[in-house]
Amino acid sequence: MTDQYTFRNPVTAYPEVSPPKQHQPEPGLDAELMPKADHGEETYHGTGRLEGRKAIVTGADSGIGAAAAIAFAREGADVVLSYLPEEEEDASRIAGIIEAAGRKAVKVPGDLKDSDTCRELVDTAVAVLGGVDILVNNAGKQVAQEELGGITDEQFDHTMKTNVYAMFWLTKEAVKHMPAGSTIINTTSIQAYNPSPTLLDYATTKASINNFTKGLAQQLAPKGIRVNAVAPGPIWTPLQVSSGQPKEKLPDFGKSTPLGRAGQPAELAPAYVFLASAESSYVVGETLNVNGGNPTP
Ligand code: NAD
Ligand code: MG
């Protein structure tokens, strides 16, 4: 069986994605993505690295969050899945995969731009799973605009709320419940250091997430809670077809990386598992770049 341990040429390990031009309204559905994204459904092989852990993953219905959620379950964790109500179809599919791995999947739809929804998400996780020891802040909003003037105050506000405020609210609530040994993993981006001119508001949030991670990591380390980040490069997910990229750029998505292709969500999952598991015990405040080779500071 091919799994994440199978040695392959990384240039050709996954099919080259040359996506046709397409558009979906936000937040975009994985069910309608062409071509299909790979979340490790057929390949992720768990080895008990998260046995008995209790995880919250935001944006767990699709893309990178879905790949992390599947991997966590196959490594032995129960998972609370956060997503938007309009993503029920995607979330149900991922929950089914988690249950097939013999783990609990708790679906909690809600809009994380609202602070009460964030607090309730954590409280539900604590009530239903009996605690929380992994928090993955992964939900994100990305809408490309050619001009600064195209970014409305509403877009700016919603991007900040989804990417930065929700991380703050969720983390603040979760740490109240987290025992030593817990881990927090934030999804940042190559955009944190290398901003595209069309993603000003989004890239600003990703720099904030990286900075928050490194500061909070120092504050929580003495309590035994490790905070780290994953910084993906171009990964094939619904975010990219729901205004995340100008439509005409989609066919070349990811081709300018040294590996010459976009990444698949499945290729991110091992980074999240590593940072969530005890084997990364001395890794604190780190940003793990998974980006096909683009240089980072
Ligand atoms: P995705 O669309 O599959 O996942 C994003 C998820 O965010 C959605 O599924 C949705 O459930 C959630 N979300 C958005 N707004 C929300 C809200 N208001 N309330 C609750 N949930 C909300 O796309 P993805 O690419 O897997 O994105 C996951 C993370 O990865 C994001 O933080 C994104 O910025 C980051 N990222 C993606 C790429 C990439 O190329 N795809 C690169 C770097 C970073
Ligand atoms: Mg989604």
Short mmCIF file of C-alpha atoms and ligand atoms in Angstrom, two decimals:
data_model
loop_
_atom_site.label_atom_id
_atom_site.label_comp_id
_atom_site.label_asym_id
_atom_site.label_seq_id
_atom_site.Cartn_x
_atom_site.Cartn_y
_atom_site.Cartn_z
CA MET A 1 0.00 0.00 0.00
CA THR A 2 1.20 3.52 -0.78
CA ASP A 3 1.14 5.71 2.31
CA GLN A 4 2.90 8.84 3.61
CA TYR A 5 5.99 6.70 4.33
CA THR A 6 6.40 5.48 0.74
CA PHE A 7 9.55 6.96 -0.84
CA ARG A 8 8.70 8.80 -4.02
CA ASN A 9 10.12 11.58 -6.16
CA PRO A 10 8.50 14.68 -4.62
CA VAL A 11 8.33 16.31 -8.05
CA THR A 12 5.98 13.62 -9.33
CA ALA A 13 4.61 12.15 -6.08
CA TYR A 14 1.25 13.83 -6.64
CA PRO A 15 -0.40 14.59 -9.95
CA GLU A 16 0.39 18.02 -11.33
CA VAL A 17 -2.66 20.21 -10.75
CA SER A 18 -3.57 22.35 -13.76
CA PRO A 19 -6.95 23.44 -12.52
CA PRO A 20 -9.45 24.70 -15.03
CA LYS A 21 -10.67 28.26 -14.41
CA GLN A 22 -13.56 27.93 -11.99
CA HIS A 23 -15.33 29.95 -9.38
CA GLN A 24 -17.37 29.14 -6.30
CA PRO A 25 -19.00 31.54 -3.87
CA GLU A 26 -17.22 31.72 -0.49
CA PRO A 27 -16.43 29.55 1.43
CA GLY A 28 -16.30 27.05 -1.47
CA LEU A 29 -17.07 23.36 -1.30
CA ASP A 30 -14.56 20.56 -1.61
CA ALA A 31 -17.40 18.50 -3.12
CA GLU A 32 -17.34 20.80 -6.16
CA LEU A 33 -13.59 21.28 -6.53
CA MET A 34 -12.05 20.25 -9.88
CA PRO A 35 -9.77 18.32 -9.87
CA LYS A 36 -10.36 16.61 -6.53
CA ALA A 37 -8.03 17.42 -3.65
CA ASP A 38 -6.18 14.63 -1.82
CA HIS A 39 -6.67 14.73 1.98
CA GLY A 40 -4.94 11.40 2.58
CA GLU A 41 -8.24 9.50 2.54
CA GLU A 42 -6.60 6.53 0.80
CA THR A 43 -3.05 6.96 2.09
CA TYR A 44 -2.67 8.35 5.60
CA HIS A 45 -1.49 5.52 7.82
CA GLY A 46 -1.61 6.13 11.58
CA THR A 47 0.83 4.64 14.08
CA GLY A 48 -0.76 5.63 17.40
CA ARG A 49 1.09 8.91 17.80
CA LEU A 50 -1.98 10.75 19.20
CA GLU A 51 -3.64 7.92 21.10
CA GLY A 52 -6.42 9.28 23.34
CA ARG A 53 -5.83 12.95 22.48
CA LYS A 54 -8.72 15.42 22.20
CA ALA A 55 -8.46 17.86 19.30
CA ILE A 56 -10.31 20.90 17.98
CA VAL A 57 -9.63 21.63 14.31
CA THR A 58 -11.17 24.73 12.72
CA GLY A 59 -11.87 24.63 9.00
CA ALA A 60 -11.88 20.84 9.36
CA ASP A 61 -14.41 20.22 6.57
CA SER A 62 -12.03 20.75 3.66
CA GLY A 63 -8.48 21.42 2.57
CA ILE A 64 -5.63 21.45 5.05
CA GLY A 65 -7.89 21.21 8.11
CA ALA A 66 -9.63 18.13 6.72
CA ALA A 67 -6.28 16.44 6.05
CA ALA A 68 -5.12 17.23 9.60
CA ALA A 69 -8.42 15.97 11.08
CA ILE A 70 -8.23 12.66 9.19
CA ALA A 71 -4.60 12.15 10.22
CA PHE A 72 -5.30 13.02 13.87
CA ALA A 73 -8.13 10.44 13.97
CA ARG A 74 -6.01 7.74 12.35
CA GLU A 75 -3.29 8.52 14.94
CA GLY A 76 -5.87 7.89 17.70
CA ALA A 77 -7.39 11.30 18.52
CA ASP A 78 -11.04 12.29 18.88
CA VAL A 79 -11.80 15.41 16.84
CA VAL A 80 -14.20 18.35 17.11
CA LEU A 81 -14.73 19.74 13.62
CA SER A 82 -15.46 23.47 13.22
CA TYR A 83 -16.75 24.79 9.89
CA LEU A 84 -19.40 27.10 8.43
CA PRO A 85 -23.03 25.86 8.29
CA GLU A 86 -23.02 25.98 4.47
CA GLU A 87 -20.18 23.40 4.45
CA GLU A 88 -22.27 20.62 6.04
CA GLU A 89 -21.80 18.28 3.07
CA ASP A 90 -18.00 18.45 3.25
CA ALA A 91 -17.96 18.23 7.06
CA SER A 92 -20.20 15.15 7.10
CA ARG A 93 -17.87 13.34 4.71
CA ILE A 94 -14.79 14.06 6.85
CA ALA A 95 -16.69 13.12 10.04
CA GLY A 96 -17.54 9.77 8.40
CA ILE A 97 -13.85 9.10 7.71
CA ILE A 98 -12.96 9.93 11.33
CA GLU A 99 -15.66 7.58 12.63
CA ALA A 100 -14.46 4.86 10.27
CA ALA A 101 -11.08 5.16 12.05
CA GLY A 102 -12.91 4.32 15.29
CA ARG A 103 -12.68 7.82 16.76
CA LYS A 104 -15.27 10.40 17.84
CA ALA A 105 -16.12 13.11 15.30
CA VAL A 106 -18.10 16.01 16.76
CA LYS A 107 -19.45 18.46 14.19
CA VAL A 108 -19.89 22.02 15.44
CA PRO A 109 -20.92 24.39 12.65
CA GLY A 110 -20.68 28.12 13.37
CA ASP A 111 -19.25 31.45 12.27
CA LEU A 112 -15.98 32.09 14.11
CA LYS A 113 -16.15 35.83 13.37
CA ASP A 114 -18.32 35.88 16.50
CA SER A 115 -16.56 35.68 19.88
CA ASP A 116 -19.40 33.80 21.60
CA THR A 117 -19.33 31.14 18.87
CA CYS A 118 -15.60 30.68 19.48
CA ARG A 119 -16.05 30.27 23.22
CA GLU A 120 -18.97 27.88 22.73
CA LEU A 121 -16.89 25.76 20.36
CA VAL A 122 -14.25 25.23 23.02
CA ASP A 123 -16.87 24.62 25.73
CA THR A 124 -18.62 22.03 23.53
CA ALA A 125 -15.31 20.25 22.94
CA VAL A 126 -14.59 20.14 26.66
CA ALA A 127 -18.10 18.86 27.42
CA VAL A 128 -18.30 16.23 24.69
CA LEU A 129 -14.69 14.98 24.55
CA GLY A 130 -14.03 15.46 28.28
CA GLY A 131 -11.31 18.08 27.68
CA VAL A 132 -9.09 19.52 25.02
CA ASP A 133 -5.34 19.07 24.50
CA ILE A 134 -4.86 19.98 20.83
CA LEU A 135 -6.13 23.20 19.21
CA VAL A 136 -5.56 23.78 15.50
CA ASN A 137 -6.46 27.34 14.47
CA ASN A 138 -6.80 26.77 10.74
CA ALA A 139 -10.00 28.44 9.51
CA GLY A 140 -9.14 31.24 7.13
CA LYS A 141 -10.53 33.82 4.74
CA GLN A 142 -8.61 34.87 1.62
CA VAL A 143 -10.10 37.11 -1.05
CA ALA A 144 -7.77 38.52 -3.73
CA GLN A 145 -8.16 42.17 -4.84
CA GLU A 146 -6.06 43.78 -7.57
CA GLU A 147 -6.16 47.22 -5.90
CA LEU A 148 -6.03 48.50 -2.35
CA GLY A 149 -9.26 50.38 -3.14
CA GLY A 150 -10.96 47.07 -3.91
CA ILE A 151 -10.63 45.90 -0.30
CA THR A 152 -13.85 47.08 1.34
CA ASP A 153 -13.91 47.86 5.04
CA GLU A 154 -16.18 44.84 5.41
CA GLN A 155 -13.71 42.49 3.67
CA PHE A 156 -10.84 43.85 5.79
CA ASP A 157 -12.87 43.37 8.96
CA HIS A 158 -14.02 39.85 8.06
CA THR A 159 -10.51 38.74 7.10
CA MET A 160 -9.12 40.07 10.39
CA LYS A 161 -11.95 38.52 12.42
CA THR A 162 -11.69 35.09 10.79
CA ASN A 163 -7.92 34.80 10.69
CA VAL A 164 -6.75 36.74 13.76
CA TYR A 165 -9.58 37.46 16.22
CA ALA A 166 -10.96 33.90 16.10
CA MET A 167 -7.46 32.54 16.85
CA PHE A 168 -7.26 34.93 19.83
CA TRP A 169 -10.74 34.05 21.16
CA LEU A 170 -10.35 30.29 20.70
CA THR A 171 -6.87 30.18 22.18
CA LYS A 172 -7.83 32.30 25.18
CA GLU A 173 -10.73 29.97 25.97
CA ALA A 174 -8.85 26.73 25.24
CA VAL A 175 -5.83 27.43 27.46
CA LYS A 176 -8.16 27.62 30.47
CA HIS A 177 -8.75 23.90 29.97
CA MET A 178 -5.41 22.67 28.60
CA PRO A 179 -3.20 20.48 30.77
CA ALA A 180 0.59 20.40 30.42
CA GLY A 181 1.50 18.48 27.29
CA SER A 182 -1.15 20.23 25.22
CA THR A 183 -0.30 21.84 21.89
CA ILE A 184 -1.65 24.73 19.84
CA ILE A 185 -0.95 24.83 16.10
CA ASN A 186 -1.76 27.90 14.02
CA THR A 187 -1.96 27.87 10.24
CA THR A 188 0.00 30.80 8.87
CA SER A 189 1.33 31.05 5.28
CA ILE A 190 4.29 31.83 3.05
CA GLN A 191 2.32 35.09 2.69
CA ALA A 192 3.53 36.02 6.18
CA TYR A 193 6.98 36.79 4.71
CA ASN A 194 6.39 36.98 1.00
CA PRO A 195 3.14 38.88 0.47
CA SER A 196 1.39 38.86 -2.91
CA PRO A 197 0.33 42.34 -4.03
CA THR A 198 -3.23 41.03 -4.43
CA LEU A 199 -3.52 39.69 -0.85
CA LEU A 200 -2.75 42.71 1.34
CA ASP A 201 -5.35 42.09 4.05
CA TYR A 202 -4.83 38.31 4.08
CA ALA A 203 -1.03 38.48 4.14
CA THR A 204 -1.19 40.97 7.02
CA THR A 205 -3.20 38.45 9.06
CA LYS A 206 -0.71 35.69 8.31
CA ALA A 207 2.21 37.81 9.56
CA SER A 208 0.15 38.49 12.70
CA ILE A 209 -0.50 34.78 13.21
CA ASN A 210 3.21 34.01 12.92
CA ASN A 211 4.06 36.75 15.41
CA PHE A 212 1.29 35.76 17.87
CA THR A 213 2.57 32.18 17.70
CA LYS A 214 6.13 33.10 18.60
CA GLY A 215 5.14 35.42 21.44
CA LEU A 216 2.50 33.15 22.96
CA ALA A 217 4.83 30.16 22.67
CA GLN A 218 7.24 31.81 25.12
CA GLN A 219 4.43 32.72 27.51
CA LEU A 220 2.90 29.21 27.61
CA ALA A 221 6.08 27.10 27.46
CA PRO A 222 6.63 27.22 31.25
CA LYS A 223 3.11 25.79 31.66
CA GLY A 224 4.00 22.89 29.36
CA ILE A 225 1.78 24.06 26.52
CA ARG A 226 3.62 24.26 23.19
CA VAL A 227 2.55 26.71 20.50
CA ASN A 228 3.78 26.34 16.91
CA ALA A 229 2.68 27.17 13.38
CA VAL A 230 2.56 25.57 9.96
CA ALA A 231 3.17 27.82 6.95
CA PRO A 232 1.81 26.23 3.78
CA GLY A 233 2.74 27.33 0.28
CA PRO A 234 0.26 26.92 -2.62
CA ILE A 235 -2.05 24.05 -1.68
CA TRP A 236 -4.99 22.86 -3.79
CA THR A 237 -8.12 23.64 -1.72
CA PRO A 238 -11.55 25.33 -2.12
CA LEU A 239 -10.05 28.56 -0.72
CA GLN A 240 -8.27 29.09 -4.02
CA VAL A 241 -11.38 28.87 -6.22
CA SER A 242 -13.64 30.97 -3.98
CA SER A 243 -11.89 34.30 -4.78
CA GLY A 244 -8.59 33.35 -3.08
CA GLN A 245 -6.80 33.74 -6.44
CA PRO A 246 -7.61 35.78 -9.53
CA LYS A 247 -9.40 33.19 -11.76
CA GLU A 248 -6.96 33.54 -14.66
CA LYS A 249 -4.06 32.49 -12.40
CA LEU A 250 -5.62 29.15 -11.41
CA PRO A 251 -4.20 27.03 -14.28
CA ASP A 252 -0.65 27.96 -13.16
CA PHE A 253 -1.35 27.58 -9.44
CA GLY A 254 1.79 26.36 -7.66
CA LYS A 255 3.92 26.02 -10.78
CA SER A 256 6.44 28.66 -9.71
CA THR A 257 7.60 26.67 -6.66
CA PRO A 258 10.96 24.85 -6.89
CA LEU A 259 9.03 21.54 -6.98
CA GLY A 260 7.03 22.97 -9.88
CA ARG A 261 3.60 21.97 -8.63
CA ALA A 262 0.91 22.84 -6.09
CA GLY A 263 0.83 20.80 -2.90
CA GLN A 264 -2.04 18.58 -1.78
CA PRO A 265 -3.65 18.91 1.67
CA ALA A 266 -2.41 15.36 2.39
CA GLU A 267 1.16 16.63 2.28
CA LEU A 268 0.45 19.01 5.19
CA ALA A 269 -1.00 16.44 7.59
CA PRO A 270 2.33 15.01 8.85
CA ALA A 271 3.48 18.51 9.86
CA TYR A 272 0.38 18.95 12.06
CA VAL A 273 0.76 15.45 13.51
CA PHE A 274 4.43 16.10 14.34
CA LEU A 275 3.66 19.37 16.13
CA ALA A 276 0.67 17.83 17.97
CA SER A 277 2.52 14.73 19.13
CA ALA A 278 4.95 14.26 22.01
CA GLU A 279 7.86 13.67 19.61
CA SER A 280 8.08 17.45 19.03
CA SER A 281 8.51 18.05 22.80
CA TYR A 282 11.40 20.55 22.35
CA VAL A 283 9.85 22.36 19.38
CA VAL A 284 8.33 25.63 20.62
CA GLY A 285 7.45 28.81 18.70
CA GLU A 286 8.52 27.20 15.43
CA THR A 287 7.00 27.83 12.02
CA LEU A 288 7.20 24.68 9.95
CA ASN A 289 7.20 25.68 6.28
CA VAL A 290 5.56 23.19 3.91
CA ASN A 291 5.73 25.07 0.66
CA GLY A 292 7.42 23.20 -2.17
CA GLY A 293 10.75 24.92 -1.64
CA ASN A 294 10.21 28.69 -1.65
CA PRO A 295 12.88 30.22 0.62
CA THR A 296 11.71 31.62 3.95
CA PRO A 297 13.50 33.67 6.63
P1 NAD B 1 -10.35 25.66 2.89
O1 NAD B 1 -11.30 26.58 2.24
O2 NAD B 1 -10.50 24.23 2.63
O3 NAD B 1 -10.39 25.87 4.47
C1 NAD B 1 -10.69 27.10 5.08
C2 NAD B 1 -11.82 26.84 6.05
O4 NAD B 1 -11.98 27.98 6.86
C3 NAD B 1 -13.18 26.61 5.40
O5 NAD B 1 -13.38 25.25 5.09
C4 NAD B 1 -14.13 27.10 6.46
O6 NAD B 1 -14.67 26.02 7.17
C5 NAD B 1 -13.26 27.90 7.40
N1 NAD B 1 -13.81 29.23 7.61
C6 NAD B 1 -13.70 30.32 6.80
N2 NAD B 1 -14.38 31.35 7.33
C7 NAD B 1 -14.93 30.90 8.50
C8 NAD B 1 -15.73 31.50 9.50
N3 NAD B 1 -16.11 32.78 9.43
N4 NAD B 1 -16.13 30.73 10.54
C9 NAD B 1 -15.76 29.43 10.62
N5 NAD B 1 -14.99 28.82 9.71
C10 NAD B 1 -14.58 29.56 8.67
O7 NAD B 1 -8.89 26.16 2.49
P2 NAD B 1 -7.43 25.80 3.04
O8 NAD B 1 -6.54 26.28 1.98
O9 NAD B 1 -7.34 24.42 3.52
O10 NAD B 1 -7.29 26.80 4.25
C11 NAD B 1 -6.92 26.40 5.55
C12 NAD B 1 -5.90 27.37 6.12
O11 NAD B 1 -4.70 27.26 5.36
C13 NAD B 1 -6.31 28.84 6.06
O12 NAD B 1 -5.94 29.47 7.26
C14 NAD B 1 -5.47 29.37 4.93
O13 NAD B 1 -5.20 30.75 5.09
C15 NAD B 1 -4.22 28.54 5.09
N6 NAD B 1 -3.35 28.51 3.93
C16 NAD B 1 -3.79 27.95 2.75
C17 NAD B 1 -2.93 27.93 1.66
C18 NAD B 1 -3.35 27.35 0.35
O14 NAD B 1 -2.64 27.53 -0.64
N7 NAD B 1 -4.46 26.65 0.25
C19 NAD B 1 -1.64 28.46 1.78
C20 NAD B 1 -1.24 29.01 2.98
C21 NAD B 1 -2.11 29.02 4.05
MG MG B 2 -14.45 24.31 3.51
#
